[in-house]
GROMACS .gro file of N, CA and C in nm:
model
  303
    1UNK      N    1   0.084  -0.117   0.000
    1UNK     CA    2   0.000   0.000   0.000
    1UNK      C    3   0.089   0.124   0.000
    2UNK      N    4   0.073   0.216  -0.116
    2UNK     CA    5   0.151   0.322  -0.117
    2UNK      C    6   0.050   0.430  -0.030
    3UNK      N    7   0.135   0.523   0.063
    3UNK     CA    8   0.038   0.667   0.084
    3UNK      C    9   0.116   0.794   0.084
    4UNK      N   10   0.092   0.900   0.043
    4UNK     CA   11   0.149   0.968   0.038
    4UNK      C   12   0.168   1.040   0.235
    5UNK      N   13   0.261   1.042   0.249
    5UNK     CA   14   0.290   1.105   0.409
    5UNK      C   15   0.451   1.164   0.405
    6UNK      N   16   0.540   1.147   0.344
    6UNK     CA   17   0.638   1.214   0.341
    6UNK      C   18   0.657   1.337   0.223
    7UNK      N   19   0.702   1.440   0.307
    7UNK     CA   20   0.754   1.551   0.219
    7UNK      C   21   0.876   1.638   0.232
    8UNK      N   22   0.953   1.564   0.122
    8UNK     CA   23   1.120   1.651   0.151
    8UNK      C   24   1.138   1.787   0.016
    9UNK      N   25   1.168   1.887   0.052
    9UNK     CA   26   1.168   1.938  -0.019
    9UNK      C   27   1.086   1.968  -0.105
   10UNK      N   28   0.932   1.974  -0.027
   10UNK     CA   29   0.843   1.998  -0.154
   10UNK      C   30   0.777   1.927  -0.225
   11UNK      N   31   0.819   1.809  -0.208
   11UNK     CA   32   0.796   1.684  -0.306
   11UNK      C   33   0.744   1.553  -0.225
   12UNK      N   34   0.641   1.504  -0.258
   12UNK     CA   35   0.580   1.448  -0.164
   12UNK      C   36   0.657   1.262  -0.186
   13UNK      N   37   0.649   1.224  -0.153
   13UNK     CA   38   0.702   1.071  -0.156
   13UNK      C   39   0.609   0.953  -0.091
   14UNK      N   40   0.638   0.873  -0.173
   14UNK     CA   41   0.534   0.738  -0.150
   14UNK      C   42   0.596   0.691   0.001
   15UNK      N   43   0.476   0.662   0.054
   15UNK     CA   44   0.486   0.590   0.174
   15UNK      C   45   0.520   0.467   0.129
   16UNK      N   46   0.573   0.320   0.111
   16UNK     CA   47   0.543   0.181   0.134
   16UNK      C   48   0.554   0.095   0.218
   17UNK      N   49   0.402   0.100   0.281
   17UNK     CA   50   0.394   0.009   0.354
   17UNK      C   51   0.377  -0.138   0.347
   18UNK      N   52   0.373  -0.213   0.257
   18UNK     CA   53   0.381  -0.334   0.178
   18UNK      C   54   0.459  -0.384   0.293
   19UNK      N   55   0.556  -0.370   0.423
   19UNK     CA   56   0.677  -0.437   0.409
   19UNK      C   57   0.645  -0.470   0.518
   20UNK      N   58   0.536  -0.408   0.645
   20UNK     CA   59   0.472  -0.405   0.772
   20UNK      C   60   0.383  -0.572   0.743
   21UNK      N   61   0.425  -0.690   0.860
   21UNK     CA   62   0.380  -0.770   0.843
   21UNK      C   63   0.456  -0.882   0.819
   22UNK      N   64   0.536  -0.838   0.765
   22UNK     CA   65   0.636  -0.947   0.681
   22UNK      C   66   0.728  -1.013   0.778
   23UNK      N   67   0.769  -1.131   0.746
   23UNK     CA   68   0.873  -1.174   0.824
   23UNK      C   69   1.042  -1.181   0.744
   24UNK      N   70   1.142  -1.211   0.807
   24UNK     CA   71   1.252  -1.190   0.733
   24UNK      C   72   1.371  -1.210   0.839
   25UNK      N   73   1.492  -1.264   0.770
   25UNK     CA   74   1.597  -1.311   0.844
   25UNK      C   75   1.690  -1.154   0.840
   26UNK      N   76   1.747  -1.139   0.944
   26UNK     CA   77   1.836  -1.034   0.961
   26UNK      C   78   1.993  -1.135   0.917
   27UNK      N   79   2.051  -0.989   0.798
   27UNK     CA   80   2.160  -1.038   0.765
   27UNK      C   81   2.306  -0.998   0.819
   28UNK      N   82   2.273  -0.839   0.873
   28UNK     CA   83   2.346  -0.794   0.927
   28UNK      C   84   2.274  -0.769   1.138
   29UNK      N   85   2.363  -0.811   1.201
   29UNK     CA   86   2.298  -0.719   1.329
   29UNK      C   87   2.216  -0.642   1.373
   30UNK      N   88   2.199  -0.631   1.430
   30UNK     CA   89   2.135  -0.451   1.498
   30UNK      C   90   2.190  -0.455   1.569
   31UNK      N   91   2.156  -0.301   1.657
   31UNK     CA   92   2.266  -0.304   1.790
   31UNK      C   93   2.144  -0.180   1.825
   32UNK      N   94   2.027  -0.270   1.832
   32UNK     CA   95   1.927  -0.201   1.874
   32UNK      C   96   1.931  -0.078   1.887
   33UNK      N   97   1.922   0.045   2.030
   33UNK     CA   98   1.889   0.204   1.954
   33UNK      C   99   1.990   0.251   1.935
   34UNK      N  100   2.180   0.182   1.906
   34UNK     CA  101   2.258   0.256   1.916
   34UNK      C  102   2.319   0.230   1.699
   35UNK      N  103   2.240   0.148   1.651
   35UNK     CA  104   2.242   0.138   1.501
   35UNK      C  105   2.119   0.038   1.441
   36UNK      N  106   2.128   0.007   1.340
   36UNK     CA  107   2.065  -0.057   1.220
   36UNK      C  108   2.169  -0.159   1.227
   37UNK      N  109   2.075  -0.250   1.178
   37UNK     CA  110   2.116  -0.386   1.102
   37UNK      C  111   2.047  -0.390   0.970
   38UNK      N  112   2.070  -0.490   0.902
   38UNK     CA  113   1.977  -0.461   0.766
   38UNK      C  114   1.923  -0.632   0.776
   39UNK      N  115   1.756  -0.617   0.696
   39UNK     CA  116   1.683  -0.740   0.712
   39UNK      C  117   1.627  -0.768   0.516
   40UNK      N  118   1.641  -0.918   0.523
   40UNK     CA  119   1.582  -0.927   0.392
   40UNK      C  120   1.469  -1.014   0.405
   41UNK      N  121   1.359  -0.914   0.349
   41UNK     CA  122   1.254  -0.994   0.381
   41UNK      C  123   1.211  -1.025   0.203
   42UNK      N  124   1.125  -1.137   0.214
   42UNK     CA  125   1.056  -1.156   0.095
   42UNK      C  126   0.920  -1.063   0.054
   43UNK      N  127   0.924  -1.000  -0.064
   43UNK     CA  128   0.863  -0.906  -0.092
   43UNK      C  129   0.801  -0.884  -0.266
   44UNK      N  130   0.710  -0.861  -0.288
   44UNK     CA  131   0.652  -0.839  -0.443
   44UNK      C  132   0.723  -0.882  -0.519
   45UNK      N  133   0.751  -1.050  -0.485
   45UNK     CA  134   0.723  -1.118  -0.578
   45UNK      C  135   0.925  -1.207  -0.577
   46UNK      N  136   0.976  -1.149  -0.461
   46UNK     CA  137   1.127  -1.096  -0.489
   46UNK      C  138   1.183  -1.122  -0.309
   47UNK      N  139   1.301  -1.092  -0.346
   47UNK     CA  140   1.343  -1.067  -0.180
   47UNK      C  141   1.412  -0.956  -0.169
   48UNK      N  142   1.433  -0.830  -0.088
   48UNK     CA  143   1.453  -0.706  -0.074
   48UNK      C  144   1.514  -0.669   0.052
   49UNK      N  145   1.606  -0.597   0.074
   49UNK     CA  146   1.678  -0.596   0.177
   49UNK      C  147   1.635  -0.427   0.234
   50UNK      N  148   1.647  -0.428   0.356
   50UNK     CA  149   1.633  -0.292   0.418
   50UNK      C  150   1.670  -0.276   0.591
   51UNK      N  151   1.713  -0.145   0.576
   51UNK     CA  152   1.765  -0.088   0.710
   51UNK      C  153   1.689  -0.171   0.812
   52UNK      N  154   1.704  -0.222   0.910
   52UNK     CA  155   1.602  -0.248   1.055
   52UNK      C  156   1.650  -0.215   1.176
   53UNK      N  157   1.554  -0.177   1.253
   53UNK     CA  158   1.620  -0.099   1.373
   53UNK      C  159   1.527  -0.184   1.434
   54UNK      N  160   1.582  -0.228   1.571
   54UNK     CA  161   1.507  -0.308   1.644
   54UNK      C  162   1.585  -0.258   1.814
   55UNK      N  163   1.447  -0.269   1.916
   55UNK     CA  164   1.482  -0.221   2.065
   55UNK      C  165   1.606  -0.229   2.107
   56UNK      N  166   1.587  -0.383   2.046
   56UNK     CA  167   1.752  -0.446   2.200
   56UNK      C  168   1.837  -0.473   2.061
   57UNK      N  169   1.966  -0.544   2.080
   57UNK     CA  170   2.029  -0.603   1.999
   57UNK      C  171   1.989  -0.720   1.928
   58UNK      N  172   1.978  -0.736   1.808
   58UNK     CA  173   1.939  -0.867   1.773
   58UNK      C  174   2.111  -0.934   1.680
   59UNK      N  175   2.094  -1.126   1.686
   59UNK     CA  176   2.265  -1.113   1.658
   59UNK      C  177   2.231  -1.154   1.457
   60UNK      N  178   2.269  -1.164   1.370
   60UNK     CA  179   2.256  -1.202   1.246
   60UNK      C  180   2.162  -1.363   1.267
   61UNK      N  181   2.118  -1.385   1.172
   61UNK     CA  182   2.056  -1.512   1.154
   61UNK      C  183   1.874  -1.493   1.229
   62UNK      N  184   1.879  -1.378   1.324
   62UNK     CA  185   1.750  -1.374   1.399
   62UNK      C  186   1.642  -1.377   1.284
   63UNK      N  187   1.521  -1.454   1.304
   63UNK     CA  188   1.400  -1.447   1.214
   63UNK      C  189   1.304  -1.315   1.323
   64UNK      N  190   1.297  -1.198   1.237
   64UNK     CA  191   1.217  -1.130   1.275
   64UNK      C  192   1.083  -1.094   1.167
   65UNK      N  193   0.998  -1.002   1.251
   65UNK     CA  194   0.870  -0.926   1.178
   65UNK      C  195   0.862  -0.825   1.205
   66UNK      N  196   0.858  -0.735   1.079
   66UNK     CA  197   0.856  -0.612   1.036
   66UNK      C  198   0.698  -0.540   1.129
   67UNK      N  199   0.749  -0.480   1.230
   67UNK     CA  200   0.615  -0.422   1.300
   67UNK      C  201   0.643  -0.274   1.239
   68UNK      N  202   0.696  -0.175   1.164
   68UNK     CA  203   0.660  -0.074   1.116
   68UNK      C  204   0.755  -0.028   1.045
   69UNK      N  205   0.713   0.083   0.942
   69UNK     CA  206   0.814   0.131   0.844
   69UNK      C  207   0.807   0.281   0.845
   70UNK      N  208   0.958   0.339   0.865
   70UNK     CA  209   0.997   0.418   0.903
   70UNK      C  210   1.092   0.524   0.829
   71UNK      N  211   1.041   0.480   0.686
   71UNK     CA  212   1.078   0.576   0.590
   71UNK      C  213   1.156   0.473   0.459
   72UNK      N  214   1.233   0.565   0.340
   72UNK     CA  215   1.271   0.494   0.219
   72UNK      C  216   1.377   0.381   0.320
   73UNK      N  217   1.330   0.224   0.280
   73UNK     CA  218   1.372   0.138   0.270
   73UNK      C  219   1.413   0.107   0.398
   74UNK      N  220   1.385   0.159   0.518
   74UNK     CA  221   1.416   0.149   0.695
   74UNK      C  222   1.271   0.070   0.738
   75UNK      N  223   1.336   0.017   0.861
   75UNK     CA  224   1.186  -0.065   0.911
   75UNK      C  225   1.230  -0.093   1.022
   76UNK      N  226   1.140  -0.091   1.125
   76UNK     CA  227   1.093  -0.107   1.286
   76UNK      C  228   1.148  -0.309   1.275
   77UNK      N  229   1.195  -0.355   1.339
   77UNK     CA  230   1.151  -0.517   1.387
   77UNK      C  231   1.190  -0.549   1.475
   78UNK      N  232   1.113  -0.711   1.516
   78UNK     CA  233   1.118  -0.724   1.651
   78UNK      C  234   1.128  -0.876   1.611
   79UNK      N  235   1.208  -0.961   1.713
   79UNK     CA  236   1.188  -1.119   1.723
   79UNK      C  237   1.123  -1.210   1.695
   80UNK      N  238   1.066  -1.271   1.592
   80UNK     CA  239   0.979  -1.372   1.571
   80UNK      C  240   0.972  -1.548   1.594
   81UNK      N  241   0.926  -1.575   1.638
   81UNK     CA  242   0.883  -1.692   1.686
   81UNK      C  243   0.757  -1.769   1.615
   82UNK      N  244   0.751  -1.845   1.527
   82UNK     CA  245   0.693  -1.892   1.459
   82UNK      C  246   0.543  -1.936   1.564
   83UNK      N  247   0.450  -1.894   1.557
   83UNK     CA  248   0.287  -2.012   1.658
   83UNK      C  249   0.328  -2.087   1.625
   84UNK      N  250   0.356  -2.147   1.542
   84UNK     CA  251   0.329  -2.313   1.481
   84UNK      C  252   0.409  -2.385   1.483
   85UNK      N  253   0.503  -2.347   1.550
   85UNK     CA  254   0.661  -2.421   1.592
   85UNK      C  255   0.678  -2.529   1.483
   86UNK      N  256   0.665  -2.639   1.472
   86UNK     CA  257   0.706  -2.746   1.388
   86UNK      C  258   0.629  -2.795   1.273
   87UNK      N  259   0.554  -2.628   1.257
   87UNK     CA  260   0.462  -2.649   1.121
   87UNK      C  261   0.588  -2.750   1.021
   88UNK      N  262   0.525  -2.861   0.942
   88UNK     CA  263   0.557  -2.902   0.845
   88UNK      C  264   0.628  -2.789   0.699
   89UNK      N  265   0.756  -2.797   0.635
   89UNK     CA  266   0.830  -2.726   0.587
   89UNK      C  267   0.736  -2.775   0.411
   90UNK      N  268   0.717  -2.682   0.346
   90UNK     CA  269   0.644  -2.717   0.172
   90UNK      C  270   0.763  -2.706   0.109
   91UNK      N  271   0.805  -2.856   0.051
   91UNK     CA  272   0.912  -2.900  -0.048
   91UNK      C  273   0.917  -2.797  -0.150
   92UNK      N  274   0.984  -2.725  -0.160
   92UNK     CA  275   1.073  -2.685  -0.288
   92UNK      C  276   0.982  -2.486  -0.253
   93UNK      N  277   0.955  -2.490  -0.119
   93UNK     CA  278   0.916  -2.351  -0.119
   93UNK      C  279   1.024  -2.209  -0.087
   94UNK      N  280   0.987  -2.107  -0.096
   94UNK     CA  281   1.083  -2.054  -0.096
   94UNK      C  282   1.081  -1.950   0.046
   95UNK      N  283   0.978  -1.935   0.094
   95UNK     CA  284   0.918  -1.894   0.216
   95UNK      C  285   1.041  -1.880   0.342
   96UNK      N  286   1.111  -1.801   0.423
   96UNK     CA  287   1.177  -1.772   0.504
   96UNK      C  288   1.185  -1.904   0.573
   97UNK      N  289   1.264  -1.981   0.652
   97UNK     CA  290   1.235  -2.113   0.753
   97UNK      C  291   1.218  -2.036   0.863
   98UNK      N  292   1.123  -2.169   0.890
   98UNK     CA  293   1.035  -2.126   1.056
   98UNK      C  294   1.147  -2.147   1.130
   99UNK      N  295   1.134  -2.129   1.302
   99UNK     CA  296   1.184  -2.169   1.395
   99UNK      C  297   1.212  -2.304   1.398
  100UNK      N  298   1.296  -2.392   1.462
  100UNK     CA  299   1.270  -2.522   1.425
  100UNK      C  300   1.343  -2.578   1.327
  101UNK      N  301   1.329  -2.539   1.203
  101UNK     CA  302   1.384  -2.622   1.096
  101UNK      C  303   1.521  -2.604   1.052
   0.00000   0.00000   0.00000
């Protein structure tokens, strides 16, 4: 969902929120409020990488979810934990791995 809410210079810029929701493996760190890590989540159609800032520290490999987006290509996340713990894995999918597997 694009909305318009940012304006630099006059010029208004697409919001995208498309990315709120999503889950995604962090590739780089965070170091929670003292930097960014960057997260690649799967996205329109693709996989897409972006800034994430998350509370505490999270270490590489963490599976998180995108709880908000915070401008071009930055995003809020937090720890994810799969409900379904040992949901069954779909052969040949391409879907982030759950917890567990």
């Amino acid at each position: 969902m694009f909305r318009r809410s940012h304006v630099r210079g006059g010029i208004a810029v697409a919001r995208d929120e498309s990315a709120i929701g999503r889950v995604g493996v962090l590739i780089l760190r965070t170091r929670g409020p003292d930097g960014p890590g960057e997260v690649r989540i799967r996205i329109r159609g693709g996989s897409e990488n972006y800034l994430a800032w998350s509370r505490r520290p999270l270490p590489r490999g963490t599976v998180v979810l995108v709880t908000e987006y915070l401008g071009p290509r930055t995003v809020d996340v937090m720890e994810w934990t799969d409900p379904l713990g040992e949901a069954p894995a779909i052969p040949g999918s391409t879907e982030v791995p759950r917890s567990g597997e």
